[in-house]
XYZ file of C-alpha atoms in Angstrom:
498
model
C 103.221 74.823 204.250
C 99.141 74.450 203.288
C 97.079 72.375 205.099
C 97.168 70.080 202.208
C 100.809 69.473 202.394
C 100.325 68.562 205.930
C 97.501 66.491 205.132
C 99.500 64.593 202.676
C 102.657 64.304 204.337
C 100.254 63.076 207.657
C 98.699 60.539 205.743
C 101.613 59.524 204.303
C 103.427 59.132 207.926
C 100.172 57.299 209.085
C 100.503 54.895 205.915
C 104.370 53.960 206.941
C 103.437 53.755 210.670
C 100.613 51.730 209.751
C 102.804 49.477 207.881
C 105.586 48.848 209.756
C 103.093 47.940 212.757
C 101.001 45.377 210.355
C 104.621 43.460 209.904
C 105.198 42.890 213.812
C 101.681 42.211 214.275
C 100.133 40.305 211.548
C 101.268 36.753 212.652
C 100.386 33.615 214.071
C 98.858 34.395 217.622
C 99.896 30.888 219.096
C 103.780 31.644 217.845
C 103.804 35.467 218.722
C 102.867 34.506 222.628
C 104.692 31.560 223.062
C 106.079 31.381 226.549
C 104.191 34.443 228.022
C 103.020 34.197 231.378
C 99.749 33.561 231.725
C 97.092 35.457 233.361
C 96.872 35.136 236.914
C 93.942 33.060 237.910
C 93.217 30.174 240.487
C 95.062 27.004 240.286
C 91.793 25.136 239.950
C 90.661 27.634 237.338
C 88.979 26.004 234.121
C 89.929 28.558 231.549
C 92.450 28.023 229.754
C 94.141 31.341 227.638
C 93.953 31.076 224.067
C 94.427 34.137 221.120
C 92.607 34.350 218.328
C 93.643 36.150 214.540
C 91.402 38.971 214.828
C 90.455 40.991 211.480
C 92.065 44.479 212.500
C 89.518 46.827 210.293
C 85.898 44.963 209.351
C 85.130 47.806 207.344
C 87.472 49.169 205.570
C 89.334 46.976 202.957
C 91.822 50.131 201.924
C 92.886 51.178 206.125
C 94.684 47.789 206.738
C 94.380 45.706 204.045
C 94.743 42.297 205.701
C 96.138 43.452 208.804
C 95.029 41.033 212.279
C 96.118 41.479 215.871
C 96.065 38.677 218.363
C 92.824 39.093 220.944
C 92.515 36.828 223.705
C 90.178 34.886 225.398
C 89.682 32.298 228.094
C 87.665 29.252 227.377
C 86.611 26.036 228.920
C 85.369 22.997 227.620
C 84.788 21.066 231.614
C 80.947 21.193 231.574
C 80.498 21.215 227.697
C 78.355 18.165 225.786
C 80.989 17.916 223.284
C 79.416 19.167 220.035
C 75.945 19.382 221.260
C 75.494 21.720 224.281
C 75.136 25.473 223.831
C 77.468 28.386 223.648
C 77.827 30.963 226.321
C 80.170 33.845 225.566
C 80.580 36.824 227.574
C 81.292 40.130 225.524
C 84.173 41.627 227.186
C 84.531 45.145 228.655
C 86.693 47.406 229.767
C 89.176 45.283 231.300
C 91.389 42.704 231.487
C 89.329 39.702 230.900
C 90.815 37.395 232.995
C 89.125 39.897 235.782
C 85.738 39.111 234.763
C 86.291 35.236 234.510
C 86.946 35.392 238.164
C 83.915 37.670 239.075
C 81.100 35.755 237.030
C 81.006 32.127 238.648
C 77.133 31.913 237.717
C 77.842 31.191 234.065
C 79.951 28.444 234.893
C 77.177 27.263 237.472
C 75.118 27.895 234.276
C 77.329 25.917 232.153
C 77.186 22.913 234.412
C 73.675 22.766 234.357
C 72.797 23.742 231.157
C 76.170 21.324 229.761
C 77.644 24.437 228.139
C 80.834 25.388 226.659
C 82.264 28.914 228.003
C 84.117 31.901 226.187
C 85.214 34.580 227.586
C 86.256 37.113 224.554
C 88.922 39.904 225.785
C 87.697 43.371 223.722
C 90.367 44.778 221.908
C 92.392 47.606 223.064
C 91.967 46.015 226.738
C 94.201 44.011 228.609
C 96.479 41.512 226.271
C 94.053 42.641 223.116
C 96.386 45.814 222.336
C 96.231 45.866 217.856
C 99.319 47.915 217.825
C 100.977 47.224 221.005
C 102.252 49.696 222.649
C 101.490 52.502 220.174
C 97.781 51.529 220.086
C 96.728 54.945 221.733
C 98.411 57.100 219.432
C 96.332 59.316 217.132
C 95.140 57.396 214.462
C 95.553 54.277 214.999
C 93.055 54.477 218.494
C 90.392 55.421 215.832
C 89.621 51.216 215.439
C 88.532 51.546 219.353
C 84.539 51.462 218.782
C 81.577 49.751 219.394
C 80.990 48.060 216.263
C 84.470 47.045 215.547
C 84.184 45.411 219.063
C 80.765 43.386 218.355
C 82.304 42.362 214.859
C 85.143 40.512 216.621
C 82.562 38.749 218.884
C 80.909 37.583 215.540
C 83.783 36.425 213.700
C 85.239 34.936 216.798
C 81.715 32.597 217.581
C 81.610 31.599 214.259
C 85.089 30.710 213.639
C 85.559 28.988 216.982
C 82.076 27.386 216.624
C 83.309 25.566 213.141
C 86.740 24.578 214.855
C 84.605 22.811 217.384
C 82.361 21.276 215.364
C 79.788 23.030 217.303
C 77.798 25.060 214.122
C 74.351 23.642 215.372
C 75.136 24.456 219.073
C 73.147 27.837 220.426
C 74.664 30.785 221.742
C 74.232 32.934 224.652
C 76.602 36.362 225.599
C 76.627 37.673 228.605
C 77.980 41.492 229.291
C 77.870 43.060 232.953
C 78.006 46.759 232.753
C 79.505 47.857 229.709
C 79.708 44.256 228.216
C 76.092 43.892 229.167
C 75.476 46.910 226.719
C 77.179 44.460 223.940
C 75.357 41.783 224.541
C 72.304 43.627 223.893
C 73.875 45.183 220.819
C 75.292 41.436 219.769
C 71.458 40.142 219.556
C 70.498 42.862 217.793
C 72.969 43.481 215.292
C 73.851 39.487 214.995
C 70.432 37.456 215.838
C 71.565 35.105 213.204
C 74.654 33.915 215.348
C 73.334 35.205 218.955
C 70.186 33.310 220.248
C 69.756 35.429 223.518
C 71.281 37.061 225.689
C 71.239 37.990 229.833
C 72.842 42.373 229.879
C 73.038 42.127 233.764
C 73.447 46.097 235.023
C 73.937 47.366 231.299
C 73.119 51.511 231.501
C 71.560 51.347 227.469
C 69.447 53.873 227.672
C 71.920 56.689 230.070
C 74.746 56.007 227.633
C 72.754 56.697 224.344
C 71.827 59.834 225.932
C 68.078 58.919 226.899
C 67.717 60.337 230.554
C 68.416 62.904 233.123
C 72.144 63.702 233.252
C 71.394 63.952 237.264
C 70.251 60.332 237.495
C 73.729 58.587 238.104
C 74.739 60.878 241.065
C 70.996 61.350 242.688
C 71.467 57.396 242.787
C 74.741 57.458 244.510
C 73.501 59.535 246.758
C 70.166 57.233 247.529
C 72.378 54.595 248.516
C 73.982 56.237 251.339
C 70.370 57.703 252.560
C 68.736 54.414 252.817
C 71.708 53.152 255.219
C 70.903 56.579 257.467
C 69.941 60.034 256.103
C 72.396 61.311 258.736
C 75.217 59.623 256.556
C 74.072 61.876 253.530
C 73.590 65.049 255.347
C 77.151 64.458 257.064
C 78.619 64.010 253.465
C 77.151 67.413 252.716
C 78.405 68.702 255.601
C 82.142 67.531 254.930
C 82.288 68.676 251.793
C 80.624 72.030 252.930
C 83.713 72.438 255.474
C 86.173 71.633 252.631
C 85.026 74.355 250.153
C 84.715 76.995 252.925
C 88.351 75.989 253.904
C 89.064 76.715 250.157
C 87.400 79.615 249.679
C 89.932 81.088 252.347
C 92.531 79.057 250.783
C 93.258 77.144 253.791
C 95.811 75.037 251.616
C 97.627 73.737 254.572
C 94.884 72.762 256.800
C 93.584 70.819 253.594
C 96.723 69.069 252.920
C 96.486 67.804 256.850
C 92.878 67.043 256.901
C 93.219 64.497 253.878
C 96.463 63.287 254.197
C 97.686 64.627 250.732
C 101.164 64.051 249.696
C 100.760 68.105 248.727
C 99.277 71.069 249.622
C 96.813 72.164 247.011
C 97.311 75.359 245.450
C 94.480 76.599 243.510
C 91.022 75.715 242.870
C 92.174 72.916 240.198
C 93.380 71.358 242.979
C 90.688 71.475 245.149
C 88.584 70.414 242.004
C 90.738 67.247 241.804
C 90.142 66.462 245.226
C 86.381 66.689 244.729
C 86.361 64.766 241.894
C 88.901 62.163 244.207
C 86.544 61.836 246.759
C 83.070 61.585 244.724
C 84.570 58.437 242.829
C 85.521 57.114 246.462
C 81.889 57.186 247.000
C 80.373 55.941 243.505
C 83.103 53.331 243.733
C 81.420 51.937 247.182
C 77.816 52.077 245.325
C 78.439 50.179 242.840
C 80.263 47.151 244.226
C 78.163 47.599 247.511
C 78.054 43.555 247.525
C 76.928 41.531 250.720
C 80.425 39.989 251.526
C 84.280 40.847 250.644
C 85.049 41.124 246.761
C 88.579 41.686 244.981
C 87.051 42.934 241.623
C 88.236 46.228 240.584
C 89.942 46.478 244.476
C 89.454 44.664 247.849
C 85.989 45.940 249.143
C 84.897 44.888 252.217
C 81.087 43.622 253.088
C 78.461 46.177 252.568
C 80.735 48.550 251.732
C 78.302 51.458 251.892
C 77.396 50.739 255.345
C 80.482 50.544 256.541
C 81.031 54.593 254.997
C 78.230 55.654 256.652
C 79.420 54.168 260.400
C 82.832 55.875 259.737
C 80.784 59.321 258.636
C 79.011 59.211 261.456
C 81.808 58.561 264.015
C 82.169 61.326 265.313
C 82.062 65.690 265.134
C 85.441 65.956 262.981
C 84.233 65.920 259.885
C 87.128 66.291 257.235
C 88.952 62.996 259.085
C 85.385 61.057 258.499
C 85.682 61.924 254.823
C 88.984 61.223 254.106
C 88.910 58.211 256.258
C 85.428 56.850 253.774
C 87.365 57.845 250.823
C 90.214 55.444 252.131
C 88.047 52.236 251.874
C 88.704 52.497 248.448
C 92.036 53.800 248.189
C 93.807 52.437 250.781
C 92.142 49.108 249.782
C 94.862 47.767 247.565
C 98.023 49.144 249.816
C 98.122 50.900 252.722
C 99.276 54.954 251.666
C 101.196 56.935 253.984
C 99.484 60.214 251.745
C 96.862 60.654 249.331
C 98.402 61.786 245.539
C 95.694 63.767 244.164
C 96.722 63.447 240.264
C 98.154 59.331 240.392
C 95.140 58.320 242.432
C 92.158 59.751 240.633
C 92.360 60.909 236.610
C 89.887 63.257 235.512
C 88.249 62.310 231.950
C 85.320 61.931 229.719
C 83.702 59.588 232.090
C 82.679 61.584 235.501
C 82.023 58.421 237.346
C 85.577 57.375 236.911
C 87.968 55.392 234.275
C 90.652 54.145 236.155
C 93.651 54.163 235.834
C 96.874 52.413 233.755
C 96.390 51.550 229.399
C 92.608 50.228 230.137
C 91.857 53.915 231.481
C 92.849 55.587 228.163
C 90.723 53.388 226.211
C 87.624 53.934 227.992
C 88.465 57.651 227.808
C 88.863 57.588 224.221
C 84.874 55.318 223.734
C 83.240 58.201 226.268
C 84.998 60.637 223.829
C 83.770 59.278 220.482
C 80.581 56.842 220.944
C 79.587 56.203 224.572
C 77.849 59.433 226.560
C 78.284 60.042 230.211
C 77.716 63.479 230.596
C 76.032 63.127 234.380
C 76.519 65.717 236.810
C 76.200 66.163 241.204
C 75.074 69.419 241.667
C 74.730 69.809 245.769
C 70.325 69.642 245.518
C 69.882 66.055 243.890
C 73.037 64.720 245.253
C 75.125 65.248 248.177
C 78.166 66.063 246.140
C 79.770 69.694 245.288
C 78.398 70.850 241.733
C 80.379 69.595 239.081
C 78.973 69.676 235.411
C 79.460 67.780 232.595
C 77.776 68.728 230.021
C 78.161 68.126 226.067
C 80.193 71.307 225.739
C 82.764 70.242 228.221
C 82.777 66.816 226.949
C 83.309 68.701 223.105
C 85.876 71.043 224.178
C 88.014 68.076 226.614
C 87.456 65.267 223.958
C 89.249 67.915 221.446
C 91.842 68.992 223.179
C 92.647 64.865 224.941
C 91.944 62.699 221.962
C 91.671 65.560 218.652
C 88.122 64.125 217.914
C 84.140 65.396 217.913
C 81.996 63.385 220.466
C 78.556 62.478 218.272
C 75.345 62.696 220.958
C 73.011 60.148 219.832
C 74.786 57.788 217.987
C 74.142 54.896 220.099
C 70.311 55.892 219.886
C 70.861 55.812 216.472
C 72.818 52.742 216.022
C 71.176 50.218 218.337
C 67.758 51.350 218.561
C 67.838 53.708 222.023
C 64.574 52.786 224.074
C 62.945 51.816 220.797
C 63.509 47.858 221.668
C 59.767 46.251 221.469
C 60.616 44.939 218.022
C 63.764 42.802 219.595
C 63.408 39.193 221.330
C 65.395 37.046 223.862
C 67.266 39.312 226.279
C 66.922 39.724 229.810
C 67.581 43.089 231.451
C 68.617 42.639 235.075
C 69.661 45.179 237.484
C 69.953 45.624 241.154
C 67.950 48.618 243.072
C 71.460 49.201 244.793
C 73.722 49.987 241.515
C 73.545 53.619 240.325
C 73.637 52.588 236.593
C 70.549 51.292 237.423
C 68.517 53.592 236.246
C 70.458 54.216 233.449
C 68.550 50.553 231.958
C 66.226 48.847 231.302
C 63.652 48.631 234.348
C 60.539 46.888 233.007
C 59.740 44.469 230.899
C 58.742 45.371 227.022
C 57.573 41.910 225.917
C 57.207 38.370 226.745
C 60.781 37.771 225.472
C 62.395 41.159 226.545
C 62.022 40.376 230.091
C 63.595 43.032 233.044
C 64.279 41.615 236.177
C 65.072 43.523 239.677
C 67.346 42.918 242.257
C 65.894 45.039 245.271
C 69.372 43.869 247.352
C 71.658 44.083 244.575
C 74.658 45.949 243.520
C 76.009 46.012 240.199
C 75.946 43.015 238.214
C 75.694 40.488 241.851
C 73.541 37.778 239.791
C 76.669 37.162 237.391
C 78.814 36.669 240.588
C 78.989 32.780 242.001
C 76.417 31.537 244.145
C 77.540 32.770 248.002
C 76.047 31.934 251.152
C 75.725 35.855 252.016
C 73.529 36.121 249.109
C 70.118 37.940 249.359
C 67.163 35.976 248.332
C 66.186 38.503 245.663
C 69.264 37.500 243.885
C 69.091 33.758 244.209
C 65.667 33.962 242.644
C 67.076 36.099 239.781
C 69.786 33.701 238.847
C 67.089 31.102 238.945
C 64.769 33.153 236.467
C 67.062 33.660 234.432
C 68.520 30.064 234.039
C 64.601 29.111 232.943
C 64.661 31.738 230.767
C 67.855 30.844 228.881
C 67.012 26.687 229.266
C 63.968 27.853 226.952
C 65.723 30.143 224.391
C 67.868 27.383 223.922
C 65.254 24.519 223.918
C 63.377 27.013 221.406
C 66.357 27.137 218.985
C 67.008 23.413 218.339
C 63.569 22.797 217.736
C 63.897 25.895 215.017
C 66.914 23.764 213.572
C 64.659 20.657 213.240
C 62.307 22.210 211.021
């Protein structure tokens, strides 16, 4: 058969797939999750879960016709002047949303001062925002997993929701941390007719168009651990040191012991696994390196970076410090008797790590198409074993994992790179502690593009709730930015009076 046939007779299969999917899914969102358990938050939570008729394709009227899917989000009206206050709406990432409702208490401290209405907007293919259910990975219908599908659900959901409430006049705000602070940034550029500002708190714009030294995320990582002690990072060399040379004589047993594994390795894969394994252990620590106990993303204790460093420095036997550091993390959720190398850590297009379960493969398949994170620890910048990642692997995995062609640049291209002095009305924070850090913005490009820095912080602390642990440097953030926003806001009615 010719490549035509098949082309045909693909399409064609695509087309009844397609179809058959669009009848299950194209119906009323209240109806279709009637009864479903709702996502677990606090008792006292204010959100409550609502789904919205999401537009499945905004840019192609031939792909799926009509077709919607049902995308959720979390709202509360307890602070809100009824009609009058402002908007805030945080662009969600890669997760279940519900997650970062519980982790950003300092937009609802916002809301109550500010008398704000809150949205938090699930993105689709994440959590309960799956457009084809359970076949929404499957090759094509992934291919409506990007960027600007994403940010066009944010705008039709504001402005629908907004005319529901009777809220047109009211301002909006978004809010992103990480990878949702990159959309916020995008949503006031792309959308500064429906977005009046917005705060990107630890948002890596610049690293993930490409803009940067691909050694930058790991050299970071590393920094972290050398400003608790730069014994800790000279031990972590060490460790791993010991672990290759017990490879190189493939010491499989010995390995298997030292770590706990639930295996012996048996080839340098393996041993490639487990470097990758422990690395994330120690990125994972960075970023969430918070001043008191967290359950975002895992249980992490206080200063969870220090605490690495007093169990690498323990004592002579190496290996058992390592494995022990790497535990923090995984042993954080439940208590392993062994370490499983391939269910515990999955390699993919992201080095620093994208999880695991449905979430995971989305994320896999946006660092395969639109978002780049080719960084790499090399043993001289970082204190990790060299392990590239360069466009060519990223090419020749994406390929092979997803069938598709990663395009470098295309975030430059689409949302203006470090080009931004022409944009208004969006605060850049990030903490000196995060390694994505450096991956942002880091100063401030005009009077209404403002950076602020966190010397104390890890990533994305300011959007976390007002704590009593909390370093100065990020009280006086969250108070900087609340001016900032009270002004926007102030700014835009008097626009609408004129």
């Amino acid at each position: 058969m010719d490549s035509s046939c098949k082309s045909l007779l693909f399409s064609a299969a695509v087309l009844l797939l397609s179809t058959e999917l669009l009848l299950a899914l194209s119906c009323d969102c209240d109806a279709h999750f009637q009864g479903r358990k709702p996502p677990e938050v606090r008792k006292d939570s204010p959100f409550t879960e609502k789904f919205f008729t999401q537009t499945l394709d905004h840019f192609n009227f031939n792909s799926f016709g009509n077709g919607t899917f049902c995308q959720r989000y979390l709202i509360s009206d307890k602070f809100w002047q009824n009609g009058s206050g402002p908007v805030f709406f945080y662009t969600g990432n890669e997760g279940d949303i519900s997650d970062f409702a519980l982790n950003s208490g300092f937009i609802l401290e916002l809301a109550e001062q500010q008398g704000a209405l809150v949205i938090f907007a699930e993105h689709r293919y994440y959590g309960a925002s799956l457009p084809f259910g359970k076949d929404s990975f499957s090759r094509p219908l992934v291919g409506l997993l990007t960027v600007e599908q994403a940010l066009a659900d944010y705008a039709v959901m504001i402005t629908e929701l907004k005319q529901q409430l009777q809220a047109d006049n009211c301002p909006v705000i978004v809010f992103g941390g990480s990878y949702g602070g990159m959309l916020s940034v995008y949503m006031r550029l792309k959308y500064p007719n429906i977005v009046t500002g917005a705060l990107a708190a630890s948002a890596p714009i610049l690293s993930t168009a490409g803009v940067g030294d691909p050694r930058q995320f790991f050299r970071d990582v590393t920094a972290d651990y050398e400003a608790v002690s730069p014994q800790c990072s000279a031990a972590v060399r060490a460790a791993f040191q010991q672990l290759q040379d017990l490879a190189a004589r493939q010491e499989y047993r010995r390995i298997q012991s030292a770590f706990a594994l639930c295996q012996p390795p048996s080839a340098p894969r393996d041993i490639h696994q487990l470097n990758g394994l422990l690395r994330n252990a120690f990125t994972f620590m960075a970023m969430l390196d918070y001043p008191y106990s967290t359950h975002f993303m895992g249980n992490m204790p206080a200063h969870p970076v220090k605490m690495g460093c007093d169990i690498m420095l323990r004592g002579p036997d190496l290996l058992a410090n390592l494995r022990d550091t790497a535990a923090i993390v995984y042993n954080s959720s439940t208590p392993l008797s062994c370490f499983d190398l391939y269910n515990l850590y999955v390699e993919c297009a992201d080095p620093t790590g994208c999880g695991l379960g449905p979430n995971s493969l989305a994320w896999d398949y946006q660092a395969c198409t639109e978002v780049e994170l080719c960084f790499e620890s090399n043993n001289v910048t970082d204190m990790f074993p060299p392990m590239s990642f360069s466009q060519a692997d990223r090419r020749r995995y994406c390929s092979e994992r997803w069938g598709v062609t990663p395009r470098p640049g295309w975030l430059r291209l689409q949302f203006w790179g470090d080009a931004l002095s022409s944009a208004s009305n969006i605060i850049f924070s990030n903490g000196d502690l995060d390694p994505w850090a450096n991956g942002g913005v880091r100063r401030s490009l005009s009077s209404s593009l403002i950076a602020i820095n966190i010397p104390e912080g890890a990533h994305h602390l300011d959007l976390r709730g007002a704590n009593d642990e909390d370093p100065e440097s990020v009280v006086r953030a969250r108070k900087q930015e609340a001016e900032l926003i009270a002004g926007w806001i102030q700014a835009e009615r008097n626009r609408q009076k004129h």
